Amino acid sequence: MINKLENLPNEIFLMIYSHMTLFEIIESFCLLNKRLNNIIYFKFLMNKNGIVINKRCLSFNKCHSIITSKINDLSFILNCIQSIYINGIYVNCSDIISEWIFHSKILRFINLKKVILRKCYLTENLIENLSLLIEYQLNELVLTFDNDVFKSYQCQRLLRIIRHKQRSNLMLMFEEFIRKLFSNKCHLTSLELDISNDDTCVNIHKFLSLSSNINSDVIHNEIVTHCKSLRYLKIDLIDGSFLENLIEHVPNLEILSVQFKYTLMEKLSDEPQMKRFTSGIISWYTKMPKLKCFTLKSVILNDSQLNYLKWIINKVNYIEKLKVRLHIKDSMNKNSVIDVNFFRKYLMPDILIHLIDFDFYIVSSCKLLFENDIQKVIDSFKTDQFFIYRYWINIQCYFDPIMSYQHISSTKLIKPIFVHGIVDYPIFFDWKCVKYMMVNLCPSIIGCLKQFDILYPHIKSIQFNIDLQDRKGLGQRRRRAFDKLRKNALSIIRHVEFCLPSCHYGSNESIHMGKNLVSVLSCYMPHIQTLRLWRDDDFPWTSIRPDYGTERMCQIYSGRWIESLRTFQSIVDHVVVFEQNLCELVQNLKELVFIDIYGRIHSEKIEPFRSMVKRRFPNSRLHIEISKFRLWI
């Protein structure tokens, strides 16, 4: 008897599906027959699966074609999708939101409740679609922005380019969207928002401000709207001004987590403003009466910021759980230690009402602490009646002699780890975000690499500096082994990143370094699928700048060359060069599917580059901005 695939029991199919992505399931099993469709539907209904693009998107064109070609026949699956997670590092979020989620403003995923957009880039379509989603569909939204969103807008504003009016309209839409997030038109219950990269002229932090100072006695005629549905809010900020305005708009908030990118507040312009931080306690209970949990993470630079911290903590003195993570810098606390008196003065409300859980981790620069000093710090908590009464006496303290930091925690201490000269400080560094590391190793590489999978699971690139003197001492046999290893090992690489020097500035040798890129890749890494280039300026890696005979001539004439880059003829020449670069690359690397270039071009080049790519690669997908070029072949 011949067994057929469709004769397998449903349980086997469910096990198979559990190891496949949505796109693989659709491509392999969807629409084959009614039974398989029912199993797929049951699987997504049971596990509440969603669309996830959170890894290097080698086959994004394929995923996109699968969805778009079958989207009208996949209603039974689309109805199961409850979440969409897209990482903008690997794909253009705005395109997917526009083409997948909506069709003529009609929602395809009728049960969609959660959207996560990491590192997204702003477009008018994206803002419009998100506005509809938060008003009518979503319960949860996670939104972080690409760093270039604000930098690009700032550059265009400073250069007064032709598209300035369009960008202004975009920023007006974005400003309205931020206001809508905290208004009665938003029906989210959970929001994670990162605006900590807004240190440009865009100034999102002022979007919630009223027409005049919130601390003045002027009566405002503007109506303050509220988002009454929001229960959980995690927000990354630059300073506290946004937080002070925010509390006016979230009356039913239960959990609030705030992280400041640099420090609690900007430098105060005048001393009298500090008086409001030391005034009588008037809590935020009337603004957010349901708040139960408050988390704050920040750097502290001076006493004024400690006073501001105390002011904020006094405002939430009615909460049940307080979580604080602080890094107190060198400049202010070098000769003091963190003990119970410090906590009483700066980190605890003056009036405690319902606080039952106090979770803290403080790292502070201080003088040398000996064992008896550390014990005195611990004893100061054990003998304090307030901490004894609430059983908050299991305080841990540690002194790091390398960095001269005092660590004090209510939970578990996170001590630095030393491995082959590398110091891991989890308190200061988020290793989940680290992608590049330079390591000086002598003599053993293997001993270090054995630890990397454990300590640094997210490292994607390591630069090893090997002592040239040691290399000269290698025998002839070891040199041959090294050459063989280099050629054979690199042939299995699928993803590679290079940082190339400027093709406009520098010596003749440096600007022409990129001309060897394709030959090196095709020789040593013929099977790469993704290529990422980091550029100081233009996207092409082959320079067309004339050679200058001497260093003095280079200094004299390169300035004139730079001035000519924005002329019509220069743009035409660079389009031709970039076209040659791309065609040579695609022709020699047959498996290449994704090109990602970070550089900086003049805005006038965007449309010529775009037109050229669409003409040469008509079936490709392209995302191009002033500082970013992405091509899915």
XYZ file of C-alpha atoms in Angstrom:
633
model
C 0.000 0.000 0.000
C 1.369 3.402 -0.993
C 1.059 6.034 1.707
C 0.246 9.560 0.640
C 0.954 12.813 2.382
C -2.715 13.604 2.856
C -3.145 10.318 4.748
C -1.075 11.606 7.660
C -3.085 12.317 10.827
C -3.892 15.877 11.808
C -1.497 15.727 14.772
C 1.466 15.129 12.439
C 0.514 18.092 10.287
C 0.251 20.296 13.370
C 3.732 19.189 14.437
C 5.077 19.977 10.967
C 3.433 23.402 10.949
C 4.938 24.247 14.334
C 8.403 24.237 12.723
C 7.411 26.429 9.792
C 6.791 30.126 9.294
C 3.507 31.532 8.048
C 4.958 32.073 4.575
C 6.307 28.512 4.366
C 2.954 27.057 5.408
C 1.076 29.144 2.844
C 3.522 28.293 0.061
C 3.679 24.547 0.810
C 0.238 23.515 2.056
C -2.281 26.255 1.603
C -5.134 25.747 -0.921
C -4.122 22.152 -1.681
C -7.374 20.804 -0.314
C -10.089 21.648 2.167
C -8.762 19.392 4.924
C -5.299 20.973 4.942
C -6.868 24.413 4.922
C -8.906 23.455 7.972
C -5.805 22.182 9.792
C -3.940 25.411 8.985
C -6.874 27.427 10.242
C -7.043 25.379 13.449
C -3.315 25.742 14.008
C -3.397 29.533 13.786
C -6.587 29.736 15.783
C -5.125 27.548 18.529
C -1.715 29.262 18.820
C -2.798 32.801 18.014
C 0.027 33.039 15.532
C 0.872 36.145 13.627
C 3.100 37.501 10.884
C 6.694 37.942 12.056
C 9.522 39.490 10.078
C 12.185 39.947 12.716
C 15.209 38.356 11.104
C 17.455 39.112 8.198
C 14.963 39.027 5.360
C 16.835 37.088 2.693
C 13.666 36.180 0.826
C 11.458 39.170 1.452
C 10.417 39.419 -2.199
C 9.284 35.820 -2.007
C 7.302 36.443 1.201
C 5.719 39.515 -0.304
C 4.763 37.727 -3.517
C 3.224 34.837 -1.559
C 0.996 37.148 0.432
C 0.022 39.493 -2.398
C -0.606 36.745 -4.971
C -2.823 34.667 -2.673
C -4.180 37.324 -0.375
C -7.678 37.203 -1.905
C -7.823 33.421 -1.358
C -6.472 33.454 2.184
C -9.342 35.022 4.062
C -9.681 31.942 6.288
C -6.064 32.453 7.470
C -6.086 36.234 7.531
C -9.012 36.072 9.922
C -6.767 34.194 12.383
C -3.943 36.737 12.386
C -3.965 38.641 15.664
C -0.477 40.172 15.626
C 2.050 41.535 13.159
C 5.701 42.030 14.093
C 7.967 43.820 11.594
C 11.565 44.888 12.153
C 12.394 47.880 9.971
C 16.090 47.000 9.990
C 15.360 44.274 7.451
C 12.287 45.489 5.615
C 10.362 48.641 4.767
C 7.534 48.703 7.337
C 5.449 51.319 5.593
C 5.137 49.228 2.427
C 3.904 46.192 4.306
C 1.414 48.113 6.408
C 0.020 49.761 3.296
C -0.124 46.698 1.054
C -0.876 43.871 3.478
C -3.011 45.287 6.262
C -5.197 47.659 4.254
C -6.766 47.547 0.843
C -8.566 50.773 -0.109
C -8.796 51.538 3.637
C -10.540 48.200 4.247
C -8.841 46.084 6.905
C -7.778 42.626 5.695
C -7.009 41.226 9.194
C -10.321 41.620 10.958
C -9.004 40.136 14.228
C -5.730 42.043 14.330
C -5.093 43.236 17.897
C -1.352 43.821 18.170
C 1.213 45.519 15.918
C 4.941 45.765 16.656
C 6.989 48.062 14.420
C 10.678 48.333 15.261
C 12.914 50.902 13.580
C 10.156 52.011 11.239
C 10.479 54.865 8.758
C 7.782 57.505 8.538
C 5.538 57.903 5.521
C 2.160 59.548 5.156
C 0.552 56.171 4.355
C 2.025 54.589 7.461
C 0.792 57.380 9.734
C -2.648 57.297 8.136
C -2.926 53.512 8.517
C -1.695 53.514 12.107
C -4.185 56.247 12.943
C -7.009 54.048 11.701
C -5.688 51.026 13.570
C -5.378 52.699 16.982
C -8.844 54.198 16.626
C -10.797 51.170 15.452
C -8.807 47.953 15.732
C -5.727 47.557 17.924
C -5.337 46.812 21.610
C -1.539 46.874 21.671
C 1.022 48.914 19.753
C 4.823 48.882 19.970
C 6.419 51.672 17.955
C 10.052 52.707 17.615
C 11.536 54.884 14.895
C 14.572 54.675 12.691
C 17.250 57.150 13.780
C 17.320 58.631 10.298
C 13.674 59.716 10.500
C 14.528 62.851 12.430
C 18.024 63.357 11.046
C 16.759 63.289 7.456
C 14.047 65.796 8.240
C 16.545 68.050 9.962
C 18.983 67.899 7.034
C 16.271 68.709 4.547
C 15.060 71.590 6.655
C 18.537 73.051 6.934
C 19.209 72.668 3.213
C 15.799 74.148 2.262
C 15.272 71.596 -0.454
C 12.334 71.477 -2.824
C 10.527 68.776 -0.854
C 10.565 70.842 2.325
C 6.840 71.519 2.064
C 6.075 67.815 1.712
C 8.227 66.995 4.721
C 6.496 69.687 6.705
C 3.159 68.057 5.887
C 4.594 64.722 7.007
C 5.709 66.184 10.322
C 2.317 67.814 10.815
C 0.665 64.425 10.305
C 3.120 62.842 12.714
C 2.489 65.519 15.320
C -1.241 64.918 15.014
C -0.679 61.169 15.341
C 1.299 61.572 18.589
C -1.502 63.708 19.995
C -4.051 61.147 18.862
C -2.219 58.392 20.749
C -3.139 60.160 23.990
C -6.612 61.336 23.022
C -10.141 59.942 23.140
C -9.707 58.743 19.529
C -7.189 56.124 20.643
C -8.522 52.809 21.982
C -5.251 51.085 22.827
C -4.892 49.322 26.151
C -1.099 48.894 25.858
C 1.456 51.203 24.229
C 5.248 51.071 23.968
C 6.664 54.218 22.386
C 10.310 55.121 21.853
C 10.976 58.770 20.997
C 14.402 58.908 22.630
C 16.118 59.625 19.298
C 14.270 62.919 18.908
C 17.197 65.215 19.663
C 16.656 67.242 16.480
C 14.507 70.141 15.389
C 11.466 67.841 15.087
C 11.031 68.009 18.888
C 8.309 65.435 19.522
C 8.625 66.188 23.225
C 6.698 69.420 22.689
C 3.798 67.825 20.807
C 1.691 67.405 23.947
C 2.486 70.830 25.359
C -0.363 73.272 25.834
C -0.205 76.688 24.274
C 1.552 78.136 27.306
C 3.650 76.931 30.189
C 1.941 74.241 32.246
C 3.206 75.813 35.451
C 1.909 79.285 34.764
C -1.296 80.734 36.157
C -2.725 81.425 32.703
C -6.128 79.834 32.138
C -6.096 77.599 29.068
C -9.015 77.539 26.705
C -7.689 74.452 24.918
C -9.613 71.265 25.674
C -7.438 68.484 27.120
C -8.457 65.128 25.618
C -7.861 61.790 27.312
C -7.095 58.234 26.256
C -9.333 56.442 28.722
C -8.601 52.939 27.432
C -4.819 52.962 28.013
C -3.727 50.780 30.956
C -0.052 50.070 30.242
C 2.500 52.567 28.912
C 6.234 52.094 28.373
C 7.922 55.163 26.953
C 11.532 56.099 26.172
C 12.202 59.837 26.406
C 14.936 62.417 26.304
C 13.796 64.502 29.281
C 10.932 64.853 31.721
C 8.992 67.605 29.949
C 7.017 65.076 27.903
C 6.203 63.075 31.033
C 4.796 66.120 32.815
C 2.449 66.797 29.902
C 1.640 63.129 29.431
C -0.059 62.665 32.793
C -2.834 65.015 31.691
C -3.975 62.534 29.033
C -3.924 59.019 30.590
C -6.389 59.003 33.521
C -6.840 55.208 33.672
C -3.199 54.215 33.433
C -2.217 51.369 35.778
C 1.416 50.681 34.820
C 3.837 53.397 33.718
C 7.456 52.699 32.739
C 9.714 55.609 31.793
C 13.283 55.430 30.537
C 15.355 58.530 29.837
C 17.988 58.263 27.133
C 20.466 60.719 28.597
C 19.209 62.123 31.863
C 16.059 63.218 33.663
C 15.871 66.748 32.345
C 17.577 69.317 30.202
C 19.778 71.941 31.825
C 17.618 74.440 33.646
C 17.818 77.958 32.295
C 17.364 79.657 35.649
C 17.516 78.649 39.305
C 14.003 79.800 40.370
C 12.524 76.971 38.301
C 13.985 74.519 40.819
C 11.671 75.785 43.554
C 8.741 73.798 42.194
C 10.697 70.561 42.728
C 10.992 71.209 46.463
C 7.473 72.482 47.069
C 4.743 70.708 49.052
C 3.612 67.266 47.964
C 0.728 67.326 45.524
C 0.559 63.896 43.949
C -0.627 62.901 40.499
C -3.518 60.976 42.036
C -6.079 63.353 40.574
C -4.509 62.853 37.117
C -3.857 59.080 37.222
C -5.796 57.641 40.190
C -5.489 54.011 39.025
C -1.710 53.986 38.728
C -0.290 50.997 40.643
C 3.214 50.486 39.283
C 5.836 53.066 38.287
C 9.260 52.295 36.771
C 11.996 54.854 36.141
C 15.395 54.350 34.548
C 17.835 57.204 34.031
C 21.310 58.663 34.370
C 21.899 61.256 37.101
C 24.477 63.980 36.520
C 23.998 66.508 39.331
C 22.088 67.437 42.479
C 19.424 69.321 40.518
C 18.483 66.125 38.742
C 18.332 64.279 42.054
C 15.912 66.943 43.259
C 13.837 66.425 40.124
C 13.897 62.666 40.717
C 12.612 63.214 44.247
C 9.900 65.499 42.907
C 8.705 62.815 40.474
C 8.726 60.080 43.132
C 6.701 62.296 45.475
C 4.160 62.760 42.699
C 3.537 58.996 42.589
C 3.543 58.429 46.349
C 0.233 56.546 46.177
C 1.472 53.638 44.032
C 1.958 50.049 45.226
C 5.119 49.151 43.320
C 8.131 51.384 42.636
C 11.020 50.263 40.448
C 14.110 52.454 40.027
C 17.237 51.925 37.928
C 19.853 54.681 38.211
C 23.397 55.304 37.047
C 24.887 58.151 39.060
C 27.805 59.616 37.150
C 31.310 60.449 38.369
C 30.913 64.202 38.582
C 28.611 64.365 41.595
C 29.048 61.464 43.998
C 32.758 60.639 44.038
C 33.214 61.124 47.769
C 29.980 59.660 49.096
C 28.263 56.287 49.329
C 24.686 55.219 48.760
C 23.093 54.196 52.073
C 19.689 54.410 53.712
C 20.032 58.168 54.268
C 20.538 58.697 50.546
C 17.411 56.641 49.834
C 15.390 58.602 52.334
C 16.523 61.887 50.841
C 16.172 61.190 47.118
C 14.617 57.822 46.240
C 11.588 57.420 48.450
C 8.378 59.431 48.769
C 8.136 61.695 51.799
C 4.667 60.342 52.448
C 4.088 56.634 51.886
C 0.528 55.434 51.425
C 0.292 52.079 49.639
C 3.873 51.186 48.687
C 4.467 47.475 49.242
C 7.197 46.664 46.691
C 10.366 48.723 46.270
C 12.669 47.347 43.561
C 15.905 49.248 42.951
C 19.328 48.902 41.404
C 21.720 51.848 41.770
C 25.201 52.128 40.316
C 27.154 55.084 41.612
C 30.692 56.346 41.194
C 32.295 56.613 44.613
C 35.499 56.433 46.596
C 37.176 53.158 47.545
C 34.969 50.946 49.720
C 36.360 48.258 51.986
C 34.517 45.293 53.455
C 33.594 47.153 56.640
C 32.270 50.096 54.580
C 30.043 47.772 52.577
C 28.788 46.154 55.767
C 27.937 49.576 57.206
C 25.836 50.324 54.119
C 23.944 47.054 54.492
C 23.477 47.567 58.243
C 22.049 51.037 57.670
C 19.035 49.385 56.007
C 18.768 46.574 58.551
C 18.545 49.044 61.444
C 16.122 51.450 59.806
C 12.629 51.031 61.261
C 10.917 51.811 57.991
C 12.765 49.062 56.080
C 12.448 46.612 58.978
C 8.705 47.087 59.142
C 8.297 46.265 55.435
C 10.901 43.477 55.456
C 13.064 45.350 52.946
C 16.308 44.329 54.608
C 17.817 41.878 52.110
C 19.874 44.626 50.538
C 22.985 43.660 48.593
C 25.997 45.888 48.069
C 29.141 45.447 46.011
C 32.139 47.625 45.114
C 33.758 47.307 41.709
C 37.439 48.293 42.143
C 38.104 48.441 38.388
C 35.531 51.149 37.626
C 35.212 52.511 41.209
C 31.459 51.923 41.215
C 29.199 51.040 44.104
C 26.396 48.628 43.186
C 23.430 48.443 45.537
C 20.325 46.394 44.861
C 17.135 45.111 46.436
C 17.373 41.926 44.362
C 20.350 40.250 42.722
C 23.629 42.031 42.048
C 24.856 42.033 38.479
C 28.625 41.872 38.726
C 30.904 42.506 35.740
C 32.268 39.444 33.958
C 35.896 39.330 32.841
C 36.796 37.155 29.860
C 40.126 37.527 28.070
C 40.313 41.255 28.643
C 36.628 41.881 27.836
C 34.536 43.387 30.621
C 30.785 42.845 30.444
C 28.804 45.525 32.323
C 25.135 44.549 31.909
C 23.986 47.558 33.932
C 25.404 50.025 31.427
C 25.377 48.021 28.209
C 22.431 46.290 26.613
C 24.183 43.389 24.934
C 20.993 42.499 23.084
C 21.592 45.593 20.944
C 25.355 45.200 20.446
C 26.249 44.105 16.940
C 29.903 45.063 16.509
C 32.923 44.534 18.724
C 36.669 45.077 18.333
C 38.870 42.726 20.370
C 42.649 42.692 20.859
C 43.537 39.051 21.546
C 46.908 37.648 22.449
C 47.625 34.849 22.175
C 44.442 32.718 22.174
C 41.354 33.304 20.044
C 39.728 29.955 20.787
C 39.559 30.538 24.539
C 37.571 33.740 24.005
C 35.242 32.396 21.332
C 34.165 29.535 23.578
C 32.561 32.073 25.898
C 30.877 34.216 23.246
C 27.779 32.082 22.727
C 27.011 32.451 26.431
C 28.018 36.037 27.145
C 27.281 37.759 23.835
C 24.548 35.794 22.015
C 23.578 38.706 19.752
C 27.034 39.747 18.497
C 26.981 39.664 14.701
C 30.417 41.017 13.855
C 33.803 40.837 15.606
C 37.019 42.553 14.537
C 40.160 40.752 15.708
C 43.450 42.656 15.827
C 46.231 40.042 15.711
C 49.780 41.103 16.558
C 51.840 41.300 13.358
C 55.002 40.270 15.209
C 53.372 36.993 16.208
C 52.323 36.404 12.607
C 55.909 36.862 11.395
C 56.977 34.134 13.782
C 54.681 31.549 12.238
C 56.367 28.714 10.410
C 55.924 28.066 6.736
C 53.519 25.234 7.456
C 51.287 27.393 9.644
C 51.259 30.162 6.988
C 50.008 27.686 4.380
C 47.336 26.463 6.794
C 46.280 30.046 7.480
C 45.911 30.826 3.749
C 43.922 27.630 3.199
C 41.679 28.364 6.161
C 41.039 31.899 4.913
C 39.997 30.791 1.430
C 37.920 27.812 2.506
C 36.254 29.348 5.549
C 35.002 32.457 3.783
C 33.311 30.453 1.033
C 30.479 29.443 3.401
C 29.613 33.035 4.395
C 26.069 34.142 3.550
C 26.008 37.604 5.152
C 28.843 40.128 5.034
C 29.318 43.755 6.052
C 32.042 46.185 4.993
C 32.869 49.732 6.003
C 34.371 51.475 2.972
C 36.141 54.855 2.988
C 34.772 57.935 1.286
C 34.722 58.004 -2.499
C 34.990 61.823 -2.447
C 37.469 62.690 0.316
C 40.932 61.357 1.111
C 43.949 60.100 -0.781
C 43.829 58.589 -4.234
C 44.467 55.141 -2.755
C 41.642 55.318 -0.185
C 38.923 56.625 -2.511
C 39.602 53.818 -5.001
C 39.561 51.044 -2.406
C 35.968 50.123 -3.293
C 36.852 49.149 -6.853
C 38.131 45.789 -5.542
C 34.936 45.000 -3.630
C 33.211 42.813 -6.223
C 36.355 40.895 -7.164
C 37.086 40.102 -3.505
C 33.527 39.007 -2.823
C 33.242 36.833 -5.934
C 36.600 35.175 -5.196
C 36.345 34.514 -1.460
C 32.598 34.718 -0.697
C 30.769 33.646 -3.876
C 27.677 32.411 -2.026
C 26.758 35.507 -0.019
C 23.078 36.379 0.023
C 23.113 39.735 1.820
C 25.616 42.569 1.573
C 25.702 45.558 3.902
C 27.973 48.518 3.209
C 28.745 51.403 5.542
C 29.761 54.512 3.589
C 30.993 57.928 4.639
C 29.101 59.586 1.804
C 27.676 58.405 -1.546
C 26.144 54.979 -2.202
C 28.424 53.983 -5.153
C 31.641 52.320 -4.018
C 33.620 53.149 -7.173
C 34.893 56.716 -7.175
C 34.998 58.925 -10.263
C 37.046 61.669 -8.629
C 40.147 62.581 -10.666
C 43.535 61.506 -9.309
C 45.650 64.297 -7.844
C 49.395 63.834 -8.053
C 50.467 65.147 -4.644
C 48.909 65.568 -1.225
C 48.942 69.341 -1.633
C 47.148 69.113 -4.976
C 44.618 66.796 -3.381
C 43.900 69.363 -0.665
C 43.574 72.172 -3.215
C 41.442 70.483 -5.866
C 39.297 68.137 -3.789
C 37.376 71.143 -2.411
C 36.417 72.172 -5.937
C 35.439 68.566 -6.661
C 33.119 68.471 -3.636
C 31.457 71.722 -4.731
C 30.643 70.189 -8.121
C 28.819 67.145 -6.723
C 25.354 68.730 -6.829
C 25.492 69.804 -10.457
C 23.310 68.091 -13.022
C 26.283 66.509 -14.819
C 27.747 65.181 -11.575
C 24.454 63.524 -10.633
C 24.218 61.933 -14.078
C 27.794 60.634 -13.785
C 27.163 59.125 -10.359
C 23.957 57.442 -11.522
C 25.959 55.770 -14.292
C 28.668 54.656 -11.848
C 26.135 53.321 -9.343
C 24.356 51.443 -12.115
C 27.637 49.820 -13.148
C 28.402 48.911 -9.529
C 25.047 47.250 -8.959
C 25.024 45.377 -12.257
C 28.547 44.050 -11.726
C 27.646 42.932 -8.224
C 24.466 41.117 -9.240
C 26.155 39.527 -12.245
C 29.074 38.104 -10.228
C 27.159 37.079 -7.089
C 24.393 34.802 -8.350
C 22.846 34.143 -4.903
C 22.689 37.758 -3.781
C 19.159 38.835 -2.781
C 19.578 41.833 -0.449
C 21.815 44.931 -0.644
C 21.802 47.339 2.298
C 23.877 50.546 2.096
C 24.209 53.217 4.787
C 25.685 56.488 3.554
C 24.771 60.111 2.974
C 23.679 61.592 -0.353
C 22.172 64.876 -1.523
C 18.404 64.773 -1.809
C 18.642 65.572 -5.520
C 20.077 62.104 -6.139
C 17.197 60.143 -4.616
C 14.887 60.189 -7.628
C 17.630 59.583 -10.268
C 18.926 56.617 -8.253
C 15.384 55.325 -7.792
C 14.579 55.592 -11.514
C 17.797 53.831 -12.471
C 17.162 50.890 -10.127
C 13.550 50.484 -11.295
C 14.758 50.443 -14.893
C 17.604 47.972 -14.354
C 15.829 45.730 -11.800
C 12.110 45.994 -12.629
C 11.084 43.048 -10.410
C 12.982 44.253 -7.356
C 11.838 46.123 -4.267
C 13.578 49.343 -3.293
C 13.737 51.631 -0.279
C 15.915 54.731 -0.638
C 16.393 57.796 1.544
C 19.120 60.353 2.119
C 21.101 57.995 4.351
C 19.822 54.558 3.359
C 19.629 52.372 0.254
C 17.974 48.936 0.341
C 17.407 46.674 -2.628
C 15.650 43.301 -2.541
C 16.482 41.582 -5.804
